[in-house]
Short mmCIF file of C-alpha atoms in Angstrom, two decimals:
data_model
loop_
_atom_site.label_atom_id
_atom_site.label_comp_id
_atom_site.label_asym_id
_atom_site.label_seq_id
_atom_site.Cartn_x
_atom_site.Cartn_y
_atom_site.Cartn_z
CA MET A 1 139.17 145.68 119.62
CA SER A 2 140.06 145.90 116.06
CA ASP A 3 138.50 142.84 115.14
CA LYS A 4 135.18 143.88 116.52
CA ARG A 5 132.85 145.88 114.07
CA LYS A 6 130.32 148.28 114.74
CA MET A 7 126.55 146.71 115.07
CA GLU A 8 123.27 148.05 115.16
CA ILE A 9 120.58 146.16 117.15
CA ARG A 10 116.95 146.87 117.58
CA ILE A 11 115.01 144.90 120.28
CA SER A 12 111.42 145.16 120.05
CA GLY A 13 108.48 143.64 121.53
CA LEU A 14 105.60 144.42 123.95
CA GLY A 15 105.75 146.08 127.53
CA GLY A 16 106.41 143.43 130.32
CA GLN A 17 108.73 141.07 127.87
CA GLY A 18 112.14 142.87 129.33
CA VAL A 19 112.56 144.68 125.95
CA ILE A 20 114.57 147.37 127.46
CA LEU A 21 116.36 145.34 130.10
CA ALA A 22 117.74 143.22 127.40
CA GLY A 23 118.94 146.27 125.44
CA GLN A 24 120.61 147.47 128.98
CA ILE A 25 122.26 144.07 129.37
CA ILE A 26 123.74 144.17 125.55
CA GLY A 27 125.08 147.86 126.33
CA LYS A 28 126.59 146.84 129.42
CA ALA A 29 128.20 143.83 128.21
CA ALA A 30 129.71 145.57 125.43
CA CYS A 31 130.78 148.65 127.62
CA LEU A 32 131.74 147.07 131.05
CA PHE A 33 132.93 143.66 129.72
CA GLU A 34 134.37 144.13 126.08
CA GLY A 35 136.08 147.69 126.17
CA LEU A 36 133.37 148.66 123.35
CA TYR A 37 131.29 152.05 123.34
CA SER A 38 127.54 151.67 122.96
CA THR A 39 124.30 153.72 123.16
CA MET A 40 120.91 153.11 123.80
CA ILE A 41 117.73 154.91 122.96
CA GLN A 42 114.31 153.30 124.29
CA SER A 43 110.65 154.06 123.10
CA PHE A 44 107.35 152.38 124.09
CA GLY A 45 103.78 152.91 123.64
CA PRO A 46 101.53 155.01 125.97
CA GLU A 47 100.58 151.98 128.18
CA ALA A 48 104.20 150.12 129.47
CA ARG A 49 102.88 146.80 130.01
CA GLY A 50 101.47 145.38 126.98
CA GLY A 51 102.19 148.30 124.67
CA ALA A 52 104.97 148.39 121.94
CA CYS A 53 108.21 148.79 123.27
CA SER A 54 111.69 148.89 121.73
CA ALA A 55 115.27 149.38 122.21
CA GLN A 56 118.30 150.57 119.66
CA VAL A 57 121.36 149.65 120.61
CA VAL A 58 124.68 150.55 118.95
CA VAL A 59 127.93 148.88 120.05
CA SER A 60 130.88 149.82 118.29
CA PRO A 61 135.02 149.90 118.68
CA GLU A 62 135.08 153.57 118.11
CA PRO A 63 132.95 156.16 119.66
CA ILE A 64 129.28 156.43 118.42
CA MET A 65 128.25 159.86 117.04
CA TYR A 66 124.67 159.14 116.16
CA PRO A 67 122.66 156.50 118.66
CA TYR A 68 119.68 156.00 116.40
CA ILE A 69 119.02 153.07 114.31
CA LYS A 70 117.68 153.21 110.52
CA ASN A 71 119.05 149.59 109.44
CA PRO A 72 119.74 147.41 111.88
CA ASP A 73 122.39 144.37 111.75
CA ILE A 74 120.14 142.63 113.87
CA LEU A 75 116.37 142.58 114.80
CA VAL A 76 114.99 141.10 117.73
CA ALA A 77 111.13 140.63 117.32
CA MET A 78 109.39 139.51 120.51
CA SER A 79 105.91 140.64 118.87
CA GLN A 80 103.95 140.48 115.77
CA GLU A 81 103.77 144.23 115.72
CA ALA A 82 107.73 144.40 116.21
CA TYR A 83 108.11 142.08 113.24
CA ARG A 84 105.60 144.13 111.33
CA LEU A 85 107.18 147.71 112.11
CA TYR A 86 110.86 146.80 111.62
CA ALA A 87 111.41 143.62 109.72
CA ASN A 88 111.69 145.70 106.40
CA LYS A 89 114.43 148.04 107.75
CA VAL A 90 116.83 145.32 108.52
CA LYS A 91 119.99 145.55 106.27
CA SER A 92 120.77 142.85 103.78
CA GLY A 93 123.12 140.66 105.13
CA GLY A 94 121.18 141.42 108.51
CA VAL A 95 119.39 138.75 110.75
CA ILE A 96 116.05 138.72 112.25
CA LEU A 97 115.74 136.87 115.37
CA TYR A 98 112.08 136.23 116.35
CA GLU A 99 109.74 134.51 119.18
CA SER A 100 108.38 131.62 116.73
CA GLU A 101 105.24 131.26 118.86
CA LEU A 102 104.33 135.02 119.16
CA VAL A 103 105.65 136.22 115.50
CA GLU A 104 104.40 134.87 112.32
CA ILE A 105 107.13 135.73 109.56
CA SER A 106 105.93 136.91 106.23
CA GLY A 107 107.92 139.18 103.47
CA VAL A 108 111.14 138.60 104.54
CA PRO A 109 113.49 141.16 103.13
CA GLU A 110 115.95 140.28 100.59
CA GLY A 111 119.48 139.29 101.78
CA VAL A 112 117.98 138.88 105.38
CA LYS A 113 118.15 135.71 107.41
CA CYS A 114 115.30 134.66 110.06
CA TYR A 115 115.67 132.39 112.97
CA GLY A 116 112.79 131.76 115.32
CA ILE A 117 112.86 130.31 118.88
CA PRO A 118 109.90 129.63 121.05
CA ALA A 119 111.47 131.76 123.99
CA THR A 120 108.57 132.07 126.10
CA ARG A 121 107.94 128.23 126.43
CA LEU A 122 111.64 127.66 126.99
CA ALA A 123 111.38 130.36 129.67
CA GLU A 124 108.35 128.60 131.37
CA LYS A 125 110.02 125.39 131.11
CA ILE A 126 113.13 126.68 132.89
CA ARG A 127 111.02 128.71 135.75
CA ASN A 128 109.21 131.65 134.66
CA LYS A 129 108.25 133.36 131.66
CA VAL A 130 109.58 136.43 132.95
CA LEU A 131 112.90 135.05 131.48
CA LEU A 132 111.91 135.26 127.76
CA ASN A 133 113.96 138.20 127.42
CA ILE A 134 117.13 136.30 128.73
CA VAL A 135 116.31 133.28 126.56
CA MET A 136 116.18 135.74 123.53
CA LEU A 137 119.28 137.08 124.50
CA GLY A 138 121.09 133.91 124.50
CA PHE A 139 119.64 133.41 120.95
CA PHE A 140 120.82 136.95 120.12
CA SER A 141 124.33 136.00 121.48
CA ALA A 142 124.71 133.09 118.95
CA PHE A 143 124.45 135.38 116.01
CA CYS A 144 126.41 138.34 117.40
CA ASP A 145 129.82 138.16 117.01
CA THR A 146 130.86 141.79 118.10
CA ILE A 147 130.19 140.60 122.05
CA ASN A 148 131.55 137.63 123.35
CA HIS A 149 129.07 135.64 125.05
CA ASP A 150 130.73 135.36 128.29
CA ALA A 151 130.66 139.16 128.41
CA ILE A 152 126.74 138.81 128.26
CA LYS A 153 126.80 136.13 130.82
CA LYS A 154 128.64 138.61 133.12
CA ALA A 155 126.13 141.48 132.20
CA ILE A 156 123.17 139.33 132.98
CA ALA A 157 124.47 138.18 136.38
CA SER A 158 125.29 141.68 137.21
CA SER A 159 121.91 142.82 136.29
CA VAL A 160 119.27 140.56 137.64
CA PRO A 161 118.09 140.23 141.12
CA LYS A 162 120.36 138.03 143.65
CA GLY A 163 119.24 134.69 143.67
CA THR A 164 117.67 134.53 140.19
CA GLU A 165 121.23 134.59 138.34
CA GLY A 166 121.10 130.67 138.01
CA PHE A 167 117.94 130.70 136.33
CA ASN A 168 118.91 133.64 134.10
CA LEU A 169 121.82 132.12 133.02
CA ASN A 170 120.21 128.93 132.06
CA ALA A 171 117.83 130.89 130.32
CA PHE A 172 120.76 132.46 128.49
CA ASN A 173 122.34 129.10 127.92
CA GLU A 174 119.27 127.70 126.27
CA GLY A 175 118.51 130.39 123.98
CA PHE A 176 122.24 130.38 122.74
CA GLU A 177 122.44 126.56 122.24
CA GLU A 178 119.22 126.65 120.29
CA GLY A 179 120.85 129.47 118.29
CA LEU A 180 124.14 127.63 117.75
CA LYS A 181 122.16 124.65 116.48
CA LEU A 182 120.08 126.33 114.21
CA LYS A 183 122.93 128.58 113.00
CA ALA A 184 124.51 125.11 112.07
CA GLU A 185 121.37 123.56 110.41
CA ARG A 186 121.22 126.40 107.99
CA LYS A 187 125.00 126.43 106.87
CA MET B 1 122.51 125.99 138.84
CA LEU B 2 122.30 122.10 139.59
CA ASP B 3 119.41 120.03 138.30
CA PRO B 4 118.25 117.27 140.58
CA LEU B 5 117.78 115.10 137.73
CA ASP B 6 120.96 115.70 136.45
CA ASN B 7 123.85 114.25 138.49
CA ARG B 8 127.03 115.54 136.75
CA PRO B 9 129.15 117.63 139.14
CA HIS B 10 129.00 121.73 138.89
CA LYS B 11 132.52 122.84 139.09
CA VAL B 12 133.12 126.04 141.44
CA ILE B 13 136.23 127.97 141.89
CA LEU B 14 136.82 129.18 145.23
CA SER B 15 138.74 132.34 145.81
CA ASP B 16 142.07 130.53 146.54
CA ASP B 17 141.61 128.99 143.34
CA THR B 18 140.74 125.65 144.43
CA GLU B 19 138.22 123.32 142.20
CA VAL B 20 135.59 122.07 144.02
CA PHE B 21 132.56 120.03 142.69
CA LEU B 22 128.94 120.27 143.75
CA ARG B 23 126.70 117.50 143.01
CA PHE B 24 123.39 116.13 144.37
CA PHE B 25 123.99 113.24 147.00
CA THR B 26 123.48 109.73 146.17
CA ASP B 27 123.35 106.60 148.41
CA SER B 28 126.89 105.53 147.60
CA ASP B 29 127.94 108.75 149.23
CA ALA B 30 126.41 107.86 152.46
CA GLU B 31 129.33 105.99 154.54
CA MET B 32 131.74 108.97 153.29
CA LEU B 33 129.44 111.32 154.61
CA PHE B 34 128.71 109.86 158.03
CA GLN B 35 132.56 110.05 158.27
CA PHE B 36 132.91 113.55 157.38
CA TYR B 37 130.26 114.20 160.21
CA ARG B 38 132.48 112.27 162.57
CA ASN B 39 135.57 113.70 161.92
CA LEU B 40 134.14 117.23 162.59
CA PRO B 41 135.83 119.49 165.38
CA GLU B 42 133.72 119.20 168.47
CA GLU B 43 132.84 123.13 167.96
CA ASP B 44 131.46 122.51 164.68
CA ARG B 45 129.52 119.16 165.71
CA MET B 46 128.05 121.61 168.67
CA VAL B 47 126.13 123.63 165.83
CA LEU B 48 124.55 120.79 164.07
CA LYS B 49 121.03 120.86 164.66
CA ASP B 50 120.84 116.99 164.57
CA ASP B 51 123.48 114.75 166.01
CA VAL B 52 124.23 113.32 162.65
CA THR B 53 127.38 111.63 164.05
CA ASN B 54 125.08 109.29 165.78
CA ARG B 55 124.57 106.75 163.04
CA LYS B 56 120.70 106.15 163.90
CA ILE B 57 120.04 110.13 163.38
CA PHE B 58 122.30 109.85 160.32
CA LEU B 59 120.18 107.21 158.87
CA GLU B 60 117.26 109.11 159.42
CA LEU B 61 118.60 111.97 157.36
CA ILE B 62 119.19 109.67 154.48
CA ASP B 63 115.86 108.56 155.16
CA ARG B 64 114.70 111.77 154.50
CA ILE B 65 116.67 112.20 151.63
CA HIS B 66 114.94 109.37 150.18
CA LYS B 67 111.65 110.33 150.97
CA ALA B 68 112.33 113.79 149.29
CA VAL B 69 111.58 115.95 152.41
CA ALA B 70 115.39 116.52 152.31
CA THR B 71 117.65 117.72 149.42
CA MET B 72 121.29 117.54 150.00
CA ILE B 73 124.10 118.92 147.96
CA LEU B 74 127.98 117.59 148.70
CA ALA B 75 131.03 119.57 147.82
CA PHE B 76 134.08 117.38 146.66
CA HIS B 77 137.66 118.53 146.72
CA GLN B 78 139.69 115.43 145.13
CA ASP B 79 137.12 113.12 145.86
CA LYS B 80 136.73 113.97 149.27
CA ILE B 81 133.57 115.39 150.90
CA VAL B 82 134.55 118.84 152.44
CA GLY B 83 131.18 120.64 152.62
CA GLU B 84 127.26 119.85 152.34
CA SER B 85 123.92 121.87 152.58
CA THR B 86 120.59 120.51 152.92
CA LEU B 87 117.36 121.72 152.36
CA HIS B 88 114.72 120.44 154.54
CA ARG B 89 110.82 120.84 154.07
CA ASN B 90 107.55 119.78 155.14
CA LEU B 91 105.31 118.14 152.54
CA HIS B 92 101.98 119.10 154.71
CA GLY B 93 101.09 121.56 157.37
CA TRP B 94 101.24 125.10 157.95
CA THR B 95 105.19 125.43 156.84
CA LYS B 96 105.01 123.25 153.56
CA HIS B 97 105.70 126.52 151.78
CA VAL B 98 108.97 127.16 153.84
CA GLY B 99 112.27 125.17 153.31
CA GLU B 100 115.11 125.17 156.04
CA LEU B 101 118.38 125.25 155.15
CA ARG B 102 121.49 123.79 157.09
CA ALA B 103 125.11 123.49 155.80
CA VAL B 104 128.50 122.26 157.21
CA ILE B 105 131.75 123.33 155.62
CA LEU B 106 135.17 121.94 156.53
CA ARG B 107 137.13 124.89 158.36
CA GLU B 108 139.89 125.23 156.08
CA TYR B 109 137.39 125.76 153.16
CA VAL B 110 135.42 128.51 155.08
CA GLY B 111 135.78 132.29 153.93
CA LYS B 112 136.63 131.02 150.02
CA GLY B 113 133.30 131.06 148.43
CA LEU B 114 132.18 127.69 149.21
CA THR B 115 129.71 128.42 151.72
CA ARG B 116 128.08 130.84 149.29
CA ALA B 117 128.24 128.47 146.65
CA LEU B 118 126.40 125.60 148.54
CA LEU B 119 123.66 128.02 150.00
CA LYS B 120 123.15 129.59 146.36
CA ALA B 121 122.51 126.07 144.93
CA GLN B 122 120.08 125.21 147.45
CA VAL B 123 118.25 128.59 147.19
CA GLU B 124 117.66 127.75 143.47
CA VAL B 125 116.48 124.06 144.61
CA ALA B 126 113.99 125.84 147.02
CA ASN B 127 112.75 128.05 144.14
CA SER B 128 112.70 125.21 141.64
CA LYS B 129 110.52 123.24 144.03
CA GLY B 130 108.38 126.25 144.56
CA LEU B 131 108.76 127.18 148.05
CA ASP B 132 108.17 130.62 149.20
CA LYS B 133 110.45 131.15 151.95
CA VAL B 134 113.79 129.57 153.15
CA VAL B 135 115.14 129.90 156.62
CA PHE B 136 118.67 129.44 158.36
CA ARG B 137 119.33 129.38 161.88
CA ILE B 138 122.66 130.36 163.07
CA LEU B 139 124.42 131.69 166.33
CA ASP B 140 125.57 135.03 167.09
CA THR B 141 129.11 133.77 166.67
CA GLN B 142 128.49 132.57 163.03
CA LYS B 143 129.60 136.04 161.35
CA ASP B 144 130.73 134.21 158.20
CA SER B 145 127.82 132.27 157.84
CA LYS B 146 125.71 135.77 157.93
CA LYS B 147 127.75 137.35 155.44
CA ALA B 148 127.43 134.65 153.01
CA LEU B 149 123.29 134.35 153.69
CA GLU B 150 123.50 138.07 153.26
CA GLU B 151 125.34 137.98 150.02
CA ILE B 152 122.68 135.60 148.57
CA GLY B 153 119.70 137.63 149.54
CA PHE B 154 118.86 136.59 153.40
CA VAL B 155 118.05 138.95 155.77
CA GLN B 156 117.86 138.69 159.55
CA GLU B 157 114.21 138.05 160.64
CA ALA B 158 114.37 137.42 164.20
CA VAL B 159 116.91 137.00 167.15
CA LEU B 160 116.16 134.34 169.92
CA SER B 161 117.90 135.37 172.73
CA LYS B 162 120.32 132.96 174.83
CA HIS B 163 118.49 130.09 172.71
CA ALA B 164 121.80 128.20 172.49
CA ILE B 165 124.25 126.99 174.66
CA ASP B 166 128.09 125.88 173.67
CA LEU B 167 130.25 123.55 175.17
CA GLN B 168 131.60 125.63 177.92
CA GLY B 169 128.03 126.56 178.81
CA ASN B 170 127.89 129.92 177.26
CA PHE B 171 124.67 131.25 176.12
CA HIS B 172 124.19 132.64 172.63
CA ASP B 173 121.57 134.34 170.50
CA MET B 174 119.91 132.49 167.56
CA ILE B 175 119.58 134.31 164.27
CA ILE B 176 116.68 133.42 161.94
CA MET B 177 117.80 134.32 158.64
CA SER B 178 115.29 134.29 156.06
CA ASN B 179 114.69 134.28 152.26
CA PHE B 180 111.81 134.95 150.76
CA VAL B 181 112.55 133.33 147.45
CA ALA B 182 109.21 133.70 145.99
CA ASP B 183 109.96 137.62 146.10
CA LEU B 184 112.58 136.86 143.59
CA TRP B 185 110.56 136.62 140.51
CA ARG B 186 108.43 139.62 141.81
CA LYS B 187 111.82 141.42 142.06
CA MET B 188 112.58 140.19 138.41
CA GLU B 189 109.16 141.52 136.91
CA ASP B 190 109.91 144.79 138.71
CA LEU B 191 113.44 145.15 137.35
CA ILE B 192 111.71 144.74 133.92
CA ARG B 193 108.83 146.91 134.66
CA ASP B 194 111.28 149.65 136.15
CA THR B 195 113.34 149.76 133.38
CA GLU B 196 110.48 150.19 130.89
CA PHE B 197 108.90 152.67 133.04
CA GLU B 198 111.91 154.74 133.84
CA VAL B 199 111.95 157.06 130.90
CA ILE B 200 108.42 158.18 131.25
CA PRO B 201 108.65 162.15 132.02
#
């Protein structure tokens, strides 16, 4: 585990986009399939569906003493509001991953890289827009060295309803491939 | 998940580490498939709904595949067919939203996860074709099949008493196992909603 580093992740979007489930899957992947520690704090607006929604996930090879995040290494933004609220908090050297058809980026903090993916459209192409969060998880996985993508796939398969695993893993792969491609292009 | 537009084989590792490949039927498989049916032991042939060991009926099945009212996935081990699952559907009428799933697996591959893999792939095919429900008929003696079906979300919906008769003249109950595939997405939405609601005091 020594080569793994602590990572702070904020996933944010709207209720109904699967923000919290995505956070839970990252935490599960880290704990159950990578042997790391993880914590998650979730919060959302007064109306869960359509309201602002955010998950703060910390994964670390060491016990986590404080579960809140001030400056994430990775921000996953699935709504404009999420980007507006949290983009300027991302630490230098960090990454913002955003839903490119829902979020317009501006004022990117110095030292932060931004990568976008039309996750909702890809999810609809695969089967159902409800897979948006899983496409984003795949995209996230391409940029997260601390948690192996196989661990996230295992966590997805064990978290989603029976019979939807194939679609969910397809959605993950779609996002993952897209992430790897974008990363290679920018190098 | 198998993509009907992409006929690349999909590898499945069985519980005894046997590597099996699943892929959609193509016409070049027809003769090997016919021989697969013909070589089935009598007891297994008894549970075939249609006698596909009869060439005329077999060709009718192939015709259904050509007409896209049946979708067949074959399982290969070392280039030999060891199992198949077929999703039958009506394109018109009051059951056009329902698919009927059938499967045949060689005995030596039963209980190793192949049945589950073949059925699961077909449930995903049903889902991708927009079917709402898939049914599978089994006899009361097919306990392994029932277990495999339950593992991928099928539930027992009905029992037809003494609805089948075996080669020895014994009656058997027929069990209708159903999978309401349209519910899968509702479950996925529920999962998302539940995780988001659960912290509200």
